[in-house]
Short mmCIF file of C-alpha atoms in Angstrom, two decimals:
data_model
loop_
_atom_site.label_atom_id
_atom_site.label_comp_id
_atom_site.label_asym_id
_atom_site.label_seq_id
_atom_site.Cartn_x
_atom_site.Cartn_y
_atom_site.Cartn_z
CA UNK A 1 187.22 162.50 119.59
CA UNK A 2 190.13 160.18 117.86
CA UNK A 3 189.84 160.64 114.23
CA UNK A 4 189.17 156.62 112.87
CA UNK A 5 192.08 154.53 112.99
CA UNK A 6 190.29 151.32 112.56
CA UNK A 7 190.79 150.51 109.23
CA UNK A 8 194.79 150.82 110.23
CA UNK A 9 194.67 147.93 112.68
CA UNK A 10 195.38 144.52 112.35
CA UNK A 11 192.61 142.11 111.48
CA UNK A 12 192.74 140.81 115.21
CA UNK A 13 193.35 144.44 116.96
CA UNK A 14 190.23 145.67 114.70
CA UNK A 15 187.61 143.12 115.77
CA UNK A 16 188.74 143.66 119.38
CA UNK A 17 187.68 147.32 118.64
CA UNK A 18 184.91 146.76 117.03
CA UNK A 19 183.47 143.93 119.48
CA UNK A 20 184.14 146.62 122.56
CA UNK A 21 181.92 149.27 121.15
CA UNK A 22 179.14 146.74 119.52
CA UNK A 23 178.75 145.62 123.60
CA UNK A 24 179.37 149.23 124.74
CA UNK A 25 176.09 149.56 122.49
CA UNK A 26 174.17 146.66 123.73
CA UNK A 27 174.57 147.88 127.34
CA UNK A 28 173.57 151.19 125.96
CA UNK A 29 170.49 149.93 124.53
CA UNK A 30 169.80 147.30 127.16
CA UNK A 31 166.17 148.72 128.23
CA UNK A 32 165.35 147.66 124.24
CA UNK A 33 167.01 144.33 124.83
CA UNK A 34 163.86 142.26 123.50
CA UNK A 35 164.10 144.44 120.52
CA UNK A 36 167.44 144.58 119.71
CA UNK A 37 169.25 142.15 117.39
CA UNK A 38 173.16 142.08 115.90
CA UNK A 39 173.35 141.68 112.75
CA UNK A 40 176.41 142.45 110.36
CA UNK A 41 180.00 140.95 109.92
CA UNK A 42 179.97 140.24 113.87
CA UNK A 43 176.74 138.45 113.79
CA UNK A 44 178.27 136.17 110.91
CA UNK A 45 181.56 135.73 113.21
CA UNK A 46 179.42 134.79 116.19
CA UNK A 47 177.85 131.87 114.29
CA UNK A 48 180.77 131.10 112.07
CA UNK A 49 183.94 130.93 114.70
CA UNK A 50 186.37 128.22 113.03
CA UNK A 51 185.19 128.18 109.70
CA UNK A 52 187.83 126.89 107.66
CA UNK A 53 188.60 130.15 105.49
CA UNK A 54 191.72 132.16 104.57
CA UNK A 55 190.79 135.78 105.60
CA UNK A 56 191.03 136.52 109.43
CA UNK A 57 187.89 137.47 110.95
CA UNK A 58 188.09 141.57 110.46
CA UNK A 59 185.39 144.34 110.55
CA UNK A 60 185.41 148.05 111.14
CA UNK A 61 182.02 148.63 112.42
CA UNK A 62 178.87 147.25 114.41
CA UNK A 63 175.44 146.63 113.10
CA UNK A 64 172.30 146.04 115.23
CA UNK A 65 168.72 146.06 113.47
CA UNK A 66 165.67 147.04 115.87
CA UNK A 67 162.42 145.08 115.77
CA UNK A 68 159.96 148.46 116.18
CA UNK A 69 156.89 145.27 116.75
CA UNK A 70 158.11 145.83 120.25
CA UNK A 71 160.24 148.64 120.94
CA UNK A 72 159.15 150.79 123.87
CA UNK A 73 159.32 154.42 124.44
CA UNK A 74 161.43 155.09 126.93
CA UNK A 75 163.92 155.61 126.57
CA UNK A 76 164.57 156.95 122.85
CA UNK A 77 167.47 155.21 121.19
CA UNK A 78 168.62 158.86 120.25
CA UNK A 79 169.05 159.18 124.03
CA UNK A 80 170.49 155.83 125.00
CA UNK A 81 173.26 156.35 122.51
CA UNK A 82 173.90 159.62 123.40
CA UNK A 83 173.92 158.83 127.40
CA UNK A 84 176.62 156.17 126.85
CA UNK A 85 178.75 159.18 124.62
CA UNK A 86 177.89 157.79 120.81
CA UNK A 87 177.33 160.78 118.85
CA UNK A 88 176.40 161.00 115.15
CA UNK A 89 179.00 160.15 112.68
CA UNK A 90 180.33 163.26 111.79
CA UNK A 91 181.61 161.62 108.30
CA UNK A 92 178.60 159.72 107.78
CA UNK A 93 175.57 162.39 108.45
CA UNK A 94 172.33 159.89 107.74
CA UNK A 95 170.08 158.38 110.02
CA UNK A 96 171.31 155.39 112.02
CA UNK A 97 174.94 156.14 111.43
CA UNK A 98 175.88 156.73 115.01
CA UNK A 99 180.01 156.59 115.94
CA UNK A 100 182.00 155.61 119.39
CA UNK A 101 184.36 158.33 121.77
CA UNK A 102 186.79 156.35 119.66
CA UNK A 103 185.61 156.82 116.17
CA UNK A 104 184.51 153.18 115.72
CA UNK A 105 180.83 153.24 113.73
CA UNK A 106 177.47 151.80 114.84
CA UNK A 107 174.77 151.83 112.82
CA UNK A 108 171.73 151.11 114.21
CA UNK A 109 169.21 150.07 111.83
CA UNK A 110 165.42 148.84 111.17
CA UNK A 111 164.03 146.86 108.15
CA UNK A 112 161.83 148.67 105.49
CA UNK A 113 158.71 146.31 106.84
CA UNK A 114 158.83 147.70 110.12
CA UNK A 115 159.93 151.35 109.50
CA UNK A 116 157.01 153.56 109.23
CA UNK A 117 155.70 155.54 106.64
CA UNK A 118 157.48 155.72 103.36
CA UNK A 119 161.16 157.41 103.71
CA UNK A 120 164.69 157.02 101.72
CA UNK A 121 166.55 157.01 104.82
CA UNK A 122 164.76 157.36 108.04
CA UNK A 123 162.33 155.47 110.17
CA UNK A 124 159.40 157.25 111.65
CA UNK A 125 158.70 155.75 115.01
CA UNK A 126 157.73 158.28 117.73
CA UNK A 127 158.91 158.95 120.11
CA UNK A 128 162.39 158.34 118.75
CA UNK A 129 164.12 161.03 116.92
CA UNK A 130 163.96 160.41 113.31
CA UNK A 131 167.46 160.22 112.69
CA UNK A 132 167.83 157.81 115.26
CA UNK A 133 167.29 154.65 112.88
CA UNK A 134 168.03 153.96 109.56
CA UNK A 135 165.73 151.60 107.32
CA UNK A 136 167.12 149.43 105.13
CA UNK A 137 165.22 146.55 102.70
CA UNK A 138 166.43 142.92 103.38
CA UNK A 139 166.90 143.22 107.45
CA UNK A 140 162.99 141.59 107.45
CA UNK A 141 164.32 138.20 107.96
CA UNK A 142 166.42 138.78 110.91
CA UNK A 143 163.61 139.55 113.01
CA UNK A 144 162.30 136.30 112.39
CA UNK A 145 165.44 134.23 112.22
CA UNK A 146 167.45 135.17 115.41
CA UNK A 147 168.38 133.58 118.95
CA UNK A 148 170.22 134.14 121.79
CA UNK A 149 173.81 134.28 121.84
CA UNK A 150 176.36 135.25 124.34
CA UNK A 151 178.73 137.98 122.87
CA UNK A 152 181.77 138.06 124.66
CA UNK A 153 184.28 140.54 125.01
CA UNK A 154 187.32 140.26 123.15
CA UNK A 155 190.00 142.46 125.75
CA UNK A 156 191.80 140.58 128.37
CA UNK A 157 190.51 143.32 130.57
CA UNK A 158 186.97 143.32 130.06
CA UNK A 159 185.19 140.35 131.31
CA UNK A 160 182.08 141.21 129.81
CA UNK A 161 179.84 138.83 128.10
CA UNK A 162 176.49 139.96 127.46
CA UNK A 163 173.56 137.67 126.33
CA UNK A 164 171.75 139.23 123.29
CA UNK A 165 169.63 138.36 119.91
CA UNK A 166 172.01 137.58 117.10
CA UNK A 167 170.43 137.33 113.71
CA UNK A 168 170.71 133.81 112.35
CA UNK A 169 172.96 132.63 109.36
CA UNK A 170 169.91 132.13 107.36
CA UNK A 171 169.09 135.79 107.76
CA UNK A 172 172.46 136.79 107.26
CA UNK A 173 172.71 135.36 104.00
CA UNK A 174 169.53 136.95 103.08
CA UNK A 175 170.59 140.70 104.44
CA UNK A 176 174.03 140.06 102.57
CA UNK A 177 172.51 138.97 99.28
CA UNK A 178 170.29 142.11 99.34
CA UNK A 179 173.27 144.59 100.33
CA UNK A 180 175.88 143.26 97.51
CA UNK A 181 172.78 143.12 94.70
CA UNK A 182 172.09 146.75 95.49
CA UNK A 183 175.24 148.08 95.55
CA UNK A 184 176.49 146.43 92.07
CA UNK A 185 175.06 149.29 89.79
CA UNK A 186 175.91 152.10 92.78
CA UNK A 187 177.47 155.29 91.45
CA UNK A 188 180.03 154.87 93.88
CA UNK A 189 181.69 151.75 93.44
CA UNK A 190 183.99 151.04 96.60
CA UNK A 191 180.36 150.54 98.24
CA UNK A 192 180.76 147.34 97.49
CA UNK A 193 182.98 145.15 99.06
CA UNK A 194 184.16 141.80 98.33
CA UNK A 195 184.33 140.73 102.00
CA UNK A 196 180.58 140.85 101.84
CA UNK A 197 180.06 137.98 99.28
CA UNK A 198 183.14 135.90 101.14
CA UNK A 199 180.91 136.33 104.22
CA UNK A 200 178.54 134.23 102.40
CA UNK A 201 181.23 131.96 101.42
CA UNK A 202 181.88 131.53 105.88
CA UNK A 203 178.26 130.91 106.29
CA UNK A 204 177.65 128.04 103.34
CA UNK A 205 181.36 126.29 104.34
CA UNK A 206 179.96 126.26 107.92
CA UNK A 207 176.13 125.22 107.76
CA UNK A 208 175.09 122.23 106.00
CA UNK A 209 172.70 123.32 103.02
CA UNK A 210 169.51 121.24 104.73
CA UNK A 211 169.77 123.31 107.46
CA UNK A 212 169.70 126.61 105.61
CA UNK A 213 167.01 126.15 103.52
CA UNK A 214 164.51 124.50 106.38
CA UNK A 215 165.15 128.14 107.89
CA UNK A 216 164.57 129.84 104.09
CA UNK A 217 161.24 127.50 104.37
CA UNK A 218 160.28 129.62 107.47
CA UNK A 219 161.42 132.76 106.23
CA UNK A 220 159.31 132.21 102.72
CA UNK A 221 156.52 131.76 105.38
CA UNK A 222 156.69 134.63 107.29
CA UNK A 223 154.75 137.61 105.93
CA UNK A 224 157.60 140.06 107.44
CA UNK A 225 160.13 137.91 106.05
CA UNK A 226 158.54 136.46 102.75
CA UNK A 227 159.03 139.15 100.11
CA UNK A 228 162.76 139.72 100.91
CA UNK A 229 164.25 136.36 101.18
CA UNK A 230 162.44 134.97 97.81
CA UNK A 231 164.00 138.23 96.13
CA UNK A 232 167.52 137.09 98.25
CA UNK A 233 166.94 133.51 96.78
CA UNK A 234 166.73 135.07 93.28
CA UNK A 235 169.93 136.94 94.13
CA UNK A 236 172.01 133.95 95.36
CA UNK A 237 170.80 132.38 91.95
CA UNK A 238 172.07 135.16 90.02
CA UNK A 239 175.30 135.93 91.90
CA UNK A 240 176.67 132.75 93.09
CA UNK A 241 174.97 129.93 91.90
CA UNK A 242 175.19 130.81 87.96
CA UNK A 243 178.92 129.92 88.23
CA UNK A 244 182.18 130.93 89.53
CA UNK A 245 182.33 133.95 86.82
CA UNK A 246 179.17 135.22 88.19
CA UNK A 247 179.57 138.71 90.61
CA UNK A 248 179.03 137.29 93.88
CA UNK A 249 181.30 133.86 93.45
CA UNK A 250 184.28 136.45 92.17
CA UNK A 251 184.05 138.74 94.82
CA UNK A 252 184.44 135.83 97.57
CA UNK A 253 187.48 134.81 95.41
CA UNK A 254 188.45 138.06 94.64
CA UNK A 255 189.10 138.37 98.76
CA UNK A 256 191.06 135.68 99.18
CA UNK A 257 193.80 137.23 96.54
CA UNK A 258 197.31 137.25 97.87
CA UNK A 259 196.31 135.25 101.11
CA UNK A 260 193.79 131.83 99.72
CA UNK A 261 192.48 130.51 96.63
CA UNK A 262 190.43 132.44 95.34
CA UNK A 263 189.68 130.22 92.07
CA UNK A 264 189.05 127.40 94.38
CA UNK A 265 186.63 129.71 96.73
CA UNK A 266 184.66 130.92 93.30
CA UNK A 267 184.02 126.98 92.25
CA UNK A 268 182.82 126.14 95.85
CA UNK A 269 180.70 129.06 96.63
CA UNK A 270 178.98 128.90 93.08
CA UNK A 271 178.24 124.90 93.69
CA UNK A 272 176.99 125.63 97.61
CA UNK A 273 174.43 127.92 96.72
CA UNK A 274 173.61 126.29 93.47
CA UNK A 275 172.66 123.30 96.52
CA UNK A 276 171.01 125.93 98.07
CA UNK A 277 168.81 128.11 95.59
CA UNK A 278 167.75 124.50 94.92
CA UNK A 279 167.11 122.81 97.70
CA UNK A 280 165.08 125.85 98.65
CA UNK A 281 162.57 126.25 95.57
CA UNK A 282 162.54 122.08 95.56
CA UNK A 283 160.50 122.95 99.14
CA UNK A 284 159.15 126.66 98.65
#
């Protein structure tokens, strides 16, 4: 196995990488189509293509989550993976964490809801090994907010393009929101990453706020969904909308550094999800 180059790449060369393996994984999971959805930095790329931001679109992984409402049996996803030559990341050893022939990650996850009895890490779904999964609080909306989306290949040589669920921007923002709140007070701070909060910033510049928060609506409806996203709406409130100094809004600035502007990003990201958080709890 190649030790992991990926984060050596180009933006360009990286997401070429990365969008290979994420469909070498779809195929391999393709008997658990109905239950598989992307999620992750190439879901918010697949909805978010010509957004008008600095950064190139750049990610060294792939993230699907797995709706266990209707996931069959057979076959396990410890044996799908491991069929199409994904083996357990050898530098990341939790469940989930799976990693390509060449050393490009996939993490293959399920939210808290929908994960079985009560675990840190794993998700207890026989007959599926228990390190197959990984649960992870604030996925619950994107098994209510997805559609169908082709995912093409990004190598002149493959001419795949394989139709698959793709978790919706709504949902995104929600998953995203929970992921940068819970890594702010983490012992290990390069956890968090300031591409996450400027991956909110692609998803507000390219979605007009009505549209967002009629999906929110839904989401604050659903009683997978419900608990999560009012916790993510709190979240947006507190890291974004309270102002361009606030965590979130300097993160998504803070990425643009060298490249953007990222006092210009702060401002806009902080008034987009002030229009947001209230256009939201004006209908919630």
């Amino acid at each position: 196995m190649n030790n992991p180059g990926a984060v050596h790449d180009s933006p360009f060369n990286l997401l070429v990488r990365t969008r290979t393996v994420l469909l070498d994984a779809l195929e391999a999971l393709a008997e658990h189509r109905r239950s598989v959805i992307v999620i992750g930095a190439q879901a918010v790329y697949l909805h978010t293509g010509g957004a008008q931001v600095a950064i190139a679109e750049a990610t060294k992984d792939s993230d699907v989550a797995i709706d266990t409402r209707n996931l069959g049996p057979d076959p396990t996803i410890n044996a799908a993976m491991e069929k199409a030559n994904f083996v357990p990341n050898p530098q990341q050893p939790q469940p989930g964490a799976w990693m390509s022939p060449d050393g490009i990650p996939v993490d293959i996850m399920v939210p808290e809801a929908l994960a079985g009895k009560k675990s840190r890490r794993r998700v207890y779904k026989p007959p599926h090994d228990k390190m197959a999964m990984r649960r992870a609080r604030g996925l619950e909306a994107a098994v209510v907010d997805y559609s169908e989306i082709v995912v093409p290949s990004l190598t002149p040589s493959d001419n795949r393009a394989i139709t698959a669920n793709v978790a919706g921007p709504a949902a995104l923002l929600v998953a995203k929101c929970h992921k940068i709140a819970e890594r702010i007070n983490d012992p290990k701070p390069d956890r968090l990453k300031d591409k996450d909060a400027h991956d909110i910033y692609r998803i507000l510049v390219k979605f007009q706020t009505a549209e967002l928060a009629a999906t929110f609506t839904n989401l604050l409806a659903d009683e997978v969904s419900a608990e999560v996203t009012n916790e993510a709406v709190d979240h947006l409130h507190t890291l974004f909308a309270a102002g361009p100094d606030a965590t979130g809004s300097d993160m998504a600035g803070r990425a643009e550094e060298g490249v953007g502007e990222p006092e210009q990003v702060a401002t806009a990201i902080s008034f987009l999800a002030s229009d947001l958080v209230e256009a939201v709890r004006a209908t919630s």
